[in-house]
Structure formats: structure tokens, C-alpha cells
mmCIF file of C-alpha atoms in Angstrom:
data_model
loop_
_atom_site.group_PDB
_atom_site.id
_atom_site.type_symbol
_atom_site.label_atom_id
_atom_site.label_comp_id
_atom_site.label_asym_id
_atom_site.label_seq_id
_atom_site.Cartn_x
_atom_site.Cartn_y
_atom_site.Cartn_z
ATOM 1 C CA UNK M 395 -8.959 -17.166 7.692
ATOM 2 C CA UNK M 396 -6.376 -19.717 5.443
ATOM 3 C CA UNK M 397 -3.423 -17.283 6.128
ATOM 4 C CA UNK M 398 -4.495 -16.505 10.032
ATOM 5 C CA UNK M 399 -1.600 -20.031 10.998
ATOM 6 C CA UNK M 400 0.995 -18.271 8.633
ATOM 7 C CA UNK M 401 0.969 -14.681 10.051
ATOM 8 C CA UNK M 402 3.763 -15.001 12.303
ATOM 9 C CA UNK M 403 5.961 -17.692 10.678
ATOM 10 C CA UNK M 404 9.560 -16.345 11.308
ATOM 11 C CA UNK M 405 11.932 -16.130 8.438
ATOM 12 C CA UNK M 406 15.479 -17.930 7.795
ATOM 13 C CA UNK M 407 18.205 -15.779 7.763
ATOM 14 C CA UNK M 408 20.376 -17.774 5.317
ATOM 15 C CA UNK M 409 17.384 -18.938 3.094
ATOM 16 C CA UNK M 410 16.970 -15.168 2.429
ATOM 17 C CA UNK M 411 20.079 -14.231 1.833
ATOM 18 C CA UNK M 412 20.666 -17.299 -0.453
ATOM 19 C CA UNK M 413 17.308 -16.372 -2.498
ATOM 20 C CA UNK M 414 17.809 -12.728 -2.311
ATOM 21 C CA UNK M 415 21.705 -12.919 -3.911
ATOM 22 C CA UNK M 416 20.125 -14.856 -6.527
ATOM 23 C CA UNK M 417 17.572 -12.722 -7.041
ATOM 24 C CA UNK M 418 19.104 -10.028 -7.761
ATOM 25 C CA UNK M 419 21.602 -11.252 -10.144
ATOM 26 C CA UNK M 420 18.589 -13.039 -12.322
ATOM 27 C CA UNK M 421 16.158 -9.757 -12.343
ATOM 28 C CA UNK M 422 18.975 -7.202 -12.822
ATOM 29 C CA UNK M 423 18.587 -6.368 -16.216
ATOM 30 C CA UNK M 424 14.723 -7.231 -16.002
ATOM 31 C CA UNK M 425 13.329 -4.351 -15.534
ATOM 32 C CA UNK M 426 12.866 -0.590 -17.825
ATOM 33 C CA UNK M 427 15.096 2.194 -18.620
ATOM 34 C CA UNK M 428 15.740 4.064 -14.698
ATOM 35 C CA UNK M 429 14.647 7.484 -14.493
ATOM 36 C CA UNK M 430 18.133 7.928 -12.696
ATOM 37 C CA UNK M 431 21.393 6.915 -14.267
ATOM 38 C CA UNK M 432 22.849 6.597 -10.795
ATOM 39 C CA UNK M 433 19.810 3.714 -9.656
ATOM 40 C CA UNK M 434 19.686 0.200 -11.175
ATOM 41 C CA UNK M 435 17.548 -2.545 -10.086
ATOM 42 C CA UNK M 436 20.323 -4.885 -8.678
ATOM 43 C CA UNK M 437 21.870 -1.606 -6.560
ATOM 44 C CA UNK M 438 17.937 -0.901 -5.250
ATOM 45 C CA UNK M 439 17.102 -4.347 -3.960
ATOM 46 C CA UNK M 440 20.593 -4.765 -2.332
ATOM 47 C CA UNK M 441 20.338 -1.696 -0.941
ATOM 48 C CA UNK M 442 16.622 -3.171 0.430
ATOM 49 C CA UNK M 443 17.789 -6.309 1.499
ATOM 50 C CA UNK M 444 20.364 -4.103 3.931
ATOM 51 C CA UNK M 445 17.572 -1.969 5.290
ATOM 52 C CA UNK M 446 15.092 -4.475 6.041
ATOM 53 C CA UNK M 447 17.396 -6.914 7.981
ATOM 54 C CA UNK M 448 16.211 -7.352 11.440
ATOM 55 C CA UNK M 449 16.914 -5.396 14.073
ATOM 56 C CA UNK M 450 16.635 -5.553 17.988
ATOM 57 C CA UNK M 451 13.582 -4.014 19.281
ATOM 58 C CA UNK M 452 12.439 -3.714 23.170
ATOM 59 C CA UNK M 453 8.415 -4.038 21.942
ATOM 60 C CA UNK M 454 8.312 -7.358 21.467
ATOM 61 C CA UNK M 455 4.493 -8.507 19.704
ATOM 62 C CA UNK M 456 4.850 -5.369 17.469
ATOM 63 C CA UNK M 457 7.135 -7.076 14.521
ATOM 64 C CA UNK M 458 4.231 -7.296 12.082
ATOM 65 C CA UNK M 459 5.174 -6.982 8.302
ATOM 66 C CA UNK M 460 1.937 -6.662 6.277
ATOM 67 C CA UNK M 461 1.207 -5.082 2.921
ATOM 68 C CA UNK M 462 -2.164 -3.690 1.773
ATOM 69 C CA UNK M 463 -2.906 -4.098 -2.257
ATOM 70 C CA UNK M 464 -6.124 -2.270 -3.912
ATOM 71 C CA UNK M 465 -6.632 -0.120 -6.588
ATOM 72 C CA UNK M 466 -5.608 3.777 -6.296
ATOM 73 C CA UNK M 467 -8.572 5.134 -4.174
ATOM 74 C CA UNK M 468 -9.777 2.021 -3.206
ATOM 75 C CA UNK M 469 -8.528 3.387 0.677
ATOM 76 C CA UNK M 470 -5.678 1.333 1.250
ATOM 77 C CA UNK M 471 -4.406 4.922 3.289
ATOM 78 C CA UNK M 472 -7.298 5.126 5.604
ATOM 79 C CA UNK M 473 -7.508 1.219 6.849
ATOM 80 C CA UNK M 474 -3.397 0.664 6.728
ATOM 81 C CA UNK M 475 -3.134 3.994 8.528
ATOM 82 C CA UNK M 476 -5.701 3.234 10.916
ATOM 83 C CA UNK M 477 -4.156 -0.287 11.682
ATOM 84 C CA UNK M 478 -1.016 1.381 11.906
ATOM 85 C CA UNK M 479 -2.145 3.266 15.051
ATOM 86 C CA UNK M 480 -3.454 -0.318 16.282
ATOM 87 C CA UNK M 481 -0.546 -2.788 16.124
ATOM 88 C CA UNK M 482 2.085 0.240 16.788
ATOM 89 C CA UNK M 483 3.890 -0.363 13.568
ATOM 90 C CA UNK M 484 4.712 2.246 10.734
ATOM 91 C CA UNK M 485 2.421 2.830 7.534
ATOM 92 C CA UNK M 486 4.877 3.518 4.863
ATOM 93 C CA UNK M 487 3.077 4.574 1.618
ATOM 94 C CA UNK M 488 5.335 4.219 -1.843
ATOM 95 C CA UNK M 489 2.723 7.286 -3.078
ATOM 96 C CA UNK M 490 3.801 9.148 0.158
ATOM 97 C CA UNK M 491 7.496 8.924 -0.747
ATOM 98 C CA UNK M 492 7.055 8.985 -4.249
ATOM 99 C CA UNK M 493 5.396 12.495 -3.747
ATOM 100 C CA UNK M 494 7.993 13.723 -0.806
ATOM 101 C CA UNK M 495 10.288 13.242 -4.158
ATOM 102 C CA UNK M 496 8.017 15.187 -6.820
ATOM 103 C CA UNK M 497 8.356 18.249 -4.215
ATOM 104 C CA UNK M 498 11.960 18.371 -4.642
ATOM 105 C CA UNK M 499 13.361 20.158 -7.424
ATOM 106 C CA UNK M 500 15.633 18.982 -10.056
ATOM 107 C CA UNK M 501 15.447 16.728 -13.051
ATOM 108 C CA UNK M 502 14.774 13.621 -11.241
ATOM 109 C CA UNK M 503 11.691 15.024 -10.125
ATOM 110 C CA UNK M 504 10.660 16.612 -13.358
ATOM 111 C CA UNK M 505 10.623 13.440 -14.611
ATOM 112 C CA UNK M 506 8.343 12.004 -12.586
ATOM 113 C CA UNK M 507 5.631 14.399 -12.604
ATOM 114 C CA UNK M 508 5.742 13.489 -16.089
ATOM 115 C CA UNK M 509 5.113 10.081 -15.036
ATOM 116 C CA UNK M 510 2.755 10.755 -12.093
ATOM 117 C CA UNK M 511 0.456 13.016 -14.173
ATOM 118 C CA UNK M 512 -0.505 10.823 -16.760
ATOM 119 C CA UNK M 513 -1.059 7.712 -14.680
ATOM 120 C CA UNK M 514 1.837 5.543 -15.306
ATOM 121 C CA UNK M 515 3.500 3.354 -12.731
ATOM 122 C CA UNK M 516 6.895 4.568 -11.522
ATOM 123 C CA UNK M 517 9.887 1.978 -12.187
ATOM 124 C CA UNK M 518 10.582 -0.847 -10.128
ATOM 125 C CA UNK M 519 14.448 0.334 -9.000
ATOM 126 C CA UNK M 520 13.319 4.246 -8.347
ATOM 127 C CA UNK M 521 10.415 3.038 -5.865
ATOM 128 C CA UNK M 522 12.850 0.135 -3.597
ATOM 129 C CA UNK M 523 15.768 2.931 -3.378
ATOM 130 C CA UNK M 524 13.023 5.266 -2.084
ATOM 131 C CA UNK M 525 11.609 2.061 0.075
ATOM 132 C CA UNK M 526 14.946 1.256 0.995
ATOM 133 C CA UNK M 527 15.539 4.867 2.468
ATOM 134 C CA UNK M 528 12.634 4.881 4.400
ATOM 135 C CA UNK M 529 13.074 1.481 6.165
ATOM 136 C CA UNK M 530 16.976 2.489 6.719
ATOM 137 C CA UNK M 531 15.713 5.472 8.666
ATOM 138 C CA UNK M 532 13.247 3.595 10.560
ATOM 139 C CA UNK M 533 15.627 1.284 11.576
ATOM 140 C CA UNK M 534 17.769 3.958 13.322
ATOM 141 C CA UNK M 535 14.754 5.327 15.228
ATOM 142 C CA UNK M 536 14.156 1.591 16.360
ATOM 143 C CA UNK M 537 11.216 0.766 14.271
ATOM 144 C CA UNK M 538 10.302 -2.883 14.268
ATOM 145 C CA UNK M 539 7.597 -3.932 11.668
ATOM 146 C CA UNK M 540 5.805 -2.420 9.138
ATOM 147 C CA UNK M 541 2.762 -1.774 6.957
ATOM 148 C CA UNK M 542 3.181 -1.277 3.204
ATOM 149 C CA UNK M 543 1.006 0.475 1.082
ATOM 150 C CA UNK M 544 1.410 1.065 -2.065
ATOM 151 C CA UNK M 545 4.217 -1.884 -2.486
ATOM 152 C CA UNK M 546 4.831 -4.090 -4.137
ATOM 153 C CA UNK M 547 2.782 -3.208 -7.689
ATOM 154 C CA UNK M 548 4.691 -5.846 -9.952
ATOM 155 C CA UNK M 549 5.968 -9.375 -9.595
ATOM 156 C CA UNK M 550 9.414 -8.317 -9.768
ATOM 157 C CA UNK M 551 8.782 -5.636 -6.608
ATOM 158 C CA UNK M 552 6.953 -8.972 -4.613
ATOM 159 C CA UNK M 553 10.159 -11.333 -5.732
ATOM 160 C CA UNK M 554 12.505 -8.744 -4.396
ATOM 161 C CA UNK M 555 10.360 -8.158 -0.915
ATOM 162 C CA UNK M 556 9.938 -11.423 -0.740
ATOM 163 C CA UNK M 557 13.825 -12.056 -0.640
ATOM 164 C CA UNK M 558 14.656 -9.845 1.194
ATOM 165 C CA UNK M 559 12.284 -9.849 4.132
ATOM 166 C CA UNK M 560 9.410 -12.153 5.685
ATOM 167 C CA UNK M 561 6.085 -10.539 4.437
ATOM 168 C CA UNK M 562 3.188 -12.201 7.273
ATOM 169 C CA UNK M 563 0.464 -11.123 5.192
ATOM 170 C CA UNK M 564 -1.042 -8.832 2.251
ATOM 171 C CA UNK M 565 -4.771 -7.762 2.618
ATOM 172 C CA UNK M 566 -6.273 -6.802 -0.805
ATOM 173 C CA UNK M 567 -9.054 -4.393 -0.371
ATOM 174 C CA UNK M 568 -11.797 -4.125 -3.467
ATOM 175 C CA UNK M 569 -14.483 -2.046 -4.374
ATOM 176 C CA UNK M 570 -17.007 -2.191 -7.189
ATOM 177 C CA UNK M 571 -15.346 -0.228 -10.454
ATOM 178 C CA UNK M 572 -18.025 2.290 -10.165
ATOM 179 C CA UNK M 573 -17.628 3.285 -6.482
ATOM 180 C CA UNK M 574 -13.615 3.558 -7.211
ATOM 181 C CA UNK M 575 -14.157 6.199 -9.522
ATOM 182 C CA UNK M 576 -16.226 8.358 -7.880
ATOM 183 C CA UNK M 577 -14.253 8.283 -4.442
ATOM 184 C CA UNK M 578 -10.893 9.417 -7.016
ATOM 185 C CA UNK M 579 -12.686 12.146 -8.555
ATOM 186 C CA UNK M 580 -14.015 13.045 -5.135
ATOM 187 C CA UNK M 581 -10.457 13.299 -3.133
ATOM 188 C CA UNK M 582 -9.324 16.556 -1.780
ATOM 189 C CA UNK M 583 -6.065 17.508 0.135
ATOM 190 C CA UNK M 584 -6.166 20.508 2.269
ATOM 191 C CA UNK M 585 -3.351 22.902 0.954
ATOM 192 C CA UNK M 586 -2.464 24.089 4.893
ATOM 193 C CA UNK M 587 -2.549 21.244 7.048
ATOM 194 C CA UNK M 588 -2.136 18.023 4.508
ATOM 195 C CA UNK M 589 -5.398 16.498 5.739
ATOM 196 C CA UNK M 590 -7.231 14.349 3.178
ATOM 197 C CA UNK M 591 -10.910 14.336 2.252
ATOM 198 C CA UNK M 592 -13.528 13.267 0.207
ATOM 199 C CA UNK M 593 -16.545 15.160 -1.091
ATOM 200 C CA UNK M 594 -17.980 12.204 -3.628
ATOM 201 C CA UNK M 595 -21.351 11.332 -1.781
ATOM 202 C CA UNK M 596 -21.428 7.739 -3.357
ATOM 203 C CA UNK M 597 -25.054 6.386 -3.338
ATOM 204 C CA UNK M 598 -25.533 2.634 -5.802
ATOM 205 C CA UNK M 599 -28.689 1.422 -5.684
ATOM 206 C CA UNK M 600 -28.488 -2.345 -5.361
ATOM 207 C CA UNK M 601 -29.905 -5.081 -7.239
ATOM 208 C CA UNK M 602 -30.249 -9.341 -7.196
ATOM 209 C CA UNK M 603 -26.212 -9.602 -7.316
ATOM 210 C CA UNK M 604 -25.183 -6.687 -5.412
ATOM 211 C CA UNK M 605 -26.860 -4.889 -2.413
ATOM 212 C CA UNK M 606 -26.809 -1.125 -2.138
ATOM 213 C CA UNK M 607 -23.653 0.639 -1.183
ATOM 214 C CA UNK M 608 -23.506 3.600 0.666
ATOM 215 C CA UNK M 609 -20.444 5.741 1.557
ATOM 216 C CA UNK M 610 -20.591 9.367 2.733
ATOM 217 C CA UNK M 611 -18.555 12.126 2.150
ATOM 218 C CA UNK M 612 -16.002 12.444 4.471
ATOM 219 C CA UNK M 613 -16.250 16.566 4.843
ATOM 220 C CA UNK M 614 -13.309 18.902 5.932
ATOM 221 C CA UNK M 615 -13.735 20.791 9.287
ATOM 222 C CA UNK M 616 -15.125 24.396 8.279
ATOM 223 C CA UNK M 617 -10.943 25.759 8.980
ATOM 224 C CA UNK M 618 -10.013 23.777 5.872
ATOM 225 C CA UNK M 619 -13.060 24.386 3.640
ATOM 226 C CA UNK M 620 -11.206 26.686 1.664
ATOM 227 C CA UNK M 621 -8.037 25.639 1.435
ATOM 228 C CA UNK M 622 -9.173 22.691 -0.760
ATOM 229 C CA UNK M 623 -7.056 21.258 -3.719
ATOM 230 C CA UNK M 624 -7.514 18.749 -5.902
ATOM 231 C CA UNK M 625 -4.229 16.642 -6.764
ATOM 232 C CA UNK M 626 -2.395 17.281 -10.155
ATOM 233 C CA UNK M 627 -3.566 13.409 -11.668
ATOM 234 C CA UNK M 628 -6.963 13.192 -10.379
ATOM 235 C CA UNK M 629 -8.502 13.515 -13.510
ATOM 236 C CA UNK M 630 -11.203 11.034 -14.749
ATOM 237 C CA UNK M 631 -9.050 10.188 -18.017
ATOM 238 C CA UNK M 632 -5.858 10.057 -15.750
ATOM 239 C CA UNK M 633 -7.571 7.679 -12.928
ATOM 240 C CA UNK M 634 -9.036 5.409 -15.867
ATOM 241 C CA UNK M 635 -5.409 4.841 -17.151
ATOM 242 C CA UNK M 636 -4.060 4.578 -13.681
ATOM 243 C CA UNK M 637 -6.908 1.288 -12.514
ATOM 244 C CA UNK M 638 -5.984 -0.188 -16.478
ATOM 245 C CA UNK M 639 -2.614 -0.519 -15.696
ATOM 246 C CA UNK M 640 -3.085 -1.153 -12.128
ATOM 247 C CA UNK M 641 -5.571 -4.136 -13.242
ATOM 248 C CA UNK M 642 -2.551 -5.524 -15.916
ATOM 249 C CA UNK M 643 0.587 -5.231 -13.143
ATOM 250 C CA UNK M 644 -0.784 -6.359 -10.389
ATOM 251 C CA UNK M 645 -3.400 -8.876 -10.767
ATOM 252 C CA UNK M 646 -0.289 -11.111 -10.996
ATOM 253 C CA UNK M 647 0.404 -9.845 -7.750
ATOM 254 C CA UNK M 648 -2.493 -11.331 -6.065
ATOM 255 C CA UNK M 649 -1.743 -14.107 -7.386
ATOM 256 C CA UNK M 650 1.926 -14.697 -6.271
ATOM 257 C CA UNK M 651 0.542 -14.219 -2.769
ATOM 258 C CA UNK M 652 -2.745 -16.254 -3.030
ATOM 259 C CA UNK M 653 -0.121 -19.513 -3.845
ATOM 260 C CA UNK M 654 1.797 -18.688 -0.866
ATOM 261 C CA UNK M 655 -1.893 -18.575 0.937
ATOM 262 C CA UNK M 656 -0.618 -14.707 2.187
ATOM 263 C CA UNK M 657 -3.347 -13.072 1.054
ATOM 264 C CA UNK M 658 -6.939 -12.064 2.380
ATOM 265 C CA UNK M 659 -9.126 -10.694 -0.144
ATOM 266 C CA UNK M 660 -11.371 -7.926 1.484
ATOM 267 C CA UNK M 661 -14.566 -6.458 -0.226
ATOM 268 C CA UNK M 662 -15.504 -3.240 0.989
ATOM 269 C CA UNK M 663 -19.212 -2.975 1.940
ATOM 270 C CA UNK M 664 -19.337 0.672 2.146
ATOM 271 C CA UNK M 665 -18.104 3.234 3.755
ATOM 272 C CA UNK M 666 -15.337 3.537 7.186
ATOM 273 C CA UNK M 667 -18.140 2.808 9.649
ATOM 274 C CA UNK M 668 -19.187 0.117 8.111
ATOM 275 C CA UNK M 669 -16.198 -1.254 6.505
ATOM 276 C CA UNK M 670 -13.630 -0.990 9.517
ATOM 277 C CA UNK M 671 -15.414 -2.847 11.864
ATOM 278 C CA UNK M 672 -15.583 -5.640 9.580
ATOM 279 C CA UNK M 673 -11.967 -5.467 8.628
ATOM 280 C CA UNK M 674 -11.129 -6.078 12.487
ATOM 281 C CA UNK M 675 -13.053 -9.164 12.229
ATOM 282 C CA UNK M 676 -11.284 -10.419 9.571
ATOM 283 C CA UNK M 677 -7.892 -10.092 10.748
ATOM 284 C CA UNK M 678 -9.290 -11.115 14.586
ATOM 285 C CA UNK M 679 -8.385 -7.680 15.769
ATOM 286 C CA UNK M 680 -11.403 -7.011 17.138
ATOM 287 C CA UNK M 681 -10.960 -7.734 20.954
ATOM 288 C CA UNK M 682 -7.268 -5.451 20.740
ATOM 289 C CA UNK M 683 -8.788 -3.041 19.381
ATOM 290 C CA UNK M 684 -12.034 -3.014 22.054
ATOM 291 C CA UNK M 685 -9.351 -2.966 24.589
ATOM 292 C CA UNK M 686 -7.658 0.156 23.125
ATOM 293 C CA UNK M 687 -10.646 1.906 22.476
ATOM 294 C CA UNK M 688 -11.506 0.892 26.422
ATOM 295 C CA UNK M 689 -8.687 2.302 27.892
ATOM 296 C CA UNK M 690 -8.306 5.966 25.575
#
């Protein structure tokens, strides 16, 4: 794997801080209008910068800081959740906190429902406050690492992060167009207990430049079967406007990583018991995770 010598490469404290002050200053006016008058860009990364400084931890090996990129649906979720419970680090999803905000009341969050319902990306300063928050809190319980989903979406968001903190490695998970689709249009949230499912049974035939792909439903247990919801923007015009921008932001993304040989591109073959399995392999996690699975 090219990044597999870079994943633990520790960070300089004063490059950081050196980069990040200068960051800040030259992207401050950069970005769009805030949906708050109270957040600007420069306040939101410094306030990152302060919450993702390192911190003493007593379990040492854990201090991974890796970000997952895909399109919405692709199941960035299930695999950064899953590795979550692997390495003992927190999965923070931007989506998760973005939609912890939309619950709220007020005009903030009227204004992004707005947003959030027909598709479009959620500024760059309102997403690192919420970021910022998040790692601040962690930080107090004695969190040490991290994987990010969800973040960053733009080249300003990556510039900032990458300022500001030491990201090991970004694994960008892909799935054919068609696939992507269904699985959106197939996502259900159980109303009750917050559990997420998927009742798209996603069958492509393959053909001389693609073999078949296969992925099952992934079915509620029969308490949740009717307590069902789909969410607000998982429409099929919505989730078509959601991978067009997704394709225009953050393709440049990829790219900023792929020069700093961070990132490991990931095709998904099909479904979670195919796919994860493979995954392991790529990152060389399967003999941890044999272990784990040995001793539960």
C-alpha cells in the first residue's frame, strides 16, 4: 500500500502552528456568506486548531487520525463505524452533527434544512465550529484519535485539517454510479431506536469490464419493521444533485491527498460480507481484527 510507511508519521508542533496561523489569515474571507452571523471561517478553524491539539492519553497505539471520503451512500458510516469499534478510536460523522443541529429549533436550523433538503453542501465555517465542538468534547472525556466521515468535502476544509492536525490517512471508498443510487433510495432509519437500514436489493449483471455485483438488503429486525422512515432528502432528484456537487467539490479532494500519497482508493465489490473483509486487507488489519474476533 504507497501510504502503509506514512500512517504513523508524527506531526511538528511548530510547523503546524506556523502553517495553520497562516492559513487562516489567507482563507478567511475565502469562503460563502455563513449561515450564522456569529461564525466566520477564520473564528471556525482557530477554534479547530484548539480542539484538535494533542492531548495525553494512557492507550497508547490508539492515536489514529483517518478520514473516509465517498459519495453520500457510498457507506462510508458502516466501514468507518465498524473500524471505529476495531482501532478503539471515535467515528465522528459531519452528517451526524450536522443533523444533531437540524433537530434543534431556531433559525439557524431552519436554515439548514433548507440547505439539507435540496442537496447542497453546508458551508465550510458552520461544519469546523460543529467539528470543532465535537473534538473539544472528546478531548475532555480523554479521546485520543479519530475517524472522520463526512470531512473534509472541499479543499479549503482539507487545508484547514491539514493545519491544524496530522491526518495518517484518508480511504476513499467507490461504487459504480448505478449501485449508489439505488442503496440512497433504499436507506431507512428506524423512527424508535435510530438504527439504519437498507431495503434496495441491488442485483447488476456483469459484463467484459465489470463483473456482477451483488449487495443484499440489509433488513430491520421484525420490532422495527414498522417504525420505518425514510429521511427528508432522500429523494432521487435530491440524491442526483447531492453526487453532482459531491463529484465537483471533492474530486479536488482526492487529489490534494493522492500528492501527499495519503490516500487509498477502495472499490467496493459488493456488499458488507464481501467488501469488509477485503477492506481489512487493505489497511493490514486483518490479523487485529482475527484476534478480536478470537477473543469476543
Amino acid at each position: 500500500m504507497a501510504v502503509s510507511h506514512r500512517l504513523f508519521r508524527p506531526a511538528t508542533s511548530t510547523v503546524k502552528n506556523i502553517f495553520s496561523s497562516y492559513l487562516i489569515r489567507s482563507l478567511s474571507s475565502s469562503s460563502g456568506s455563513s449561515l450564522d452571523p456569529e461564525i466566520d471561517l477564520k473564528e471556525a478553524a482557530s477554534q479547530l486548531e484548539k480542539s484538535s491539539s494533542s492531548s495525553s492519553s494512557p492507550h497508547k497505539g490508539r492515536n489514529f487520525h483517518w478520514v473516509f471520503l465517498g459519495c453520500p451512500g457510498v457507506g462510508k458510516g458502516t466501514y468507518a463505524s465498524r473500524l471505529s469499534s476495531l482501532l478503539g478510536v471515535p467515528h465522528i460523522a459531519t452528517g451526524d452533527l450536522v443533523r444533531e443541529e437540524l433537530s434543534s429549533s431556531g433559525l439557524l436550523s431552519s436554515q439548514l434544512k433548507e440547505l439539507v433538503n435540496h442537496g447542497k453542501l453546508v458551508p465550510d465555517e458552520f461544519i469546523i465550529s460543529l467539528l470543532s465542538k465535537r473534538l473539544e468534547a472528546g478531548k475532555e472525556k480523554g479521546e485520543s484519535g479519530y475517524i472522520l466521515d463526512g470531512f473534509p468535502r472541499t479543499v479549503t476544509q482539507a487545508e484547514i485539517l491539514e493545519g491544524v492536525t496530522n491526518i495518517d490517512l484518508v480511504i476513499n471508498l467507490k461504487l459504480r454510479e448505478e449501485a449508489l443510487l439505488a442503496k440512497c433510495l433504499g436507506r431507512r432509519i428506524c423512527s424508535e431506536c435510530g438504527g439504519n437500514y437498507n431495503v434496495a436489493c441491488i442485483d447488476i449483471k456483469g459484463d467484459d469490464h465489470s463483473p456482477r455485483m451483488y449487495m443484499p438488503p440489509l433488513l430491520p429486525p421484525p420490532n422495527c419493521e414498522s417504525k420505518l422512515i425514510t429521511r427528508a432528502d432522500d429523494t432521487e432528484e435530491v440524491v442526483k444533485e447531492r453526487l453532482r456537487i459531491y463529484n465537483k467539490m471533492t474530486q479536488p479532494v482526492e487529489e490534494f491527498y493522492r500528492k501527499r500519497e495519503k490516500l487509498l482508493e477502495f472499490e467496493l465489490p459488493g456488499g458488507i460480507p464481501e467488501s469488509w473483509p477485503r477492506l481489512l486487507r487493505a489497511l493490514h488489519l486483518e490479523d487485529l481484527y482475527d484476534k478480536k474476533s478470537a477473543i469476543a
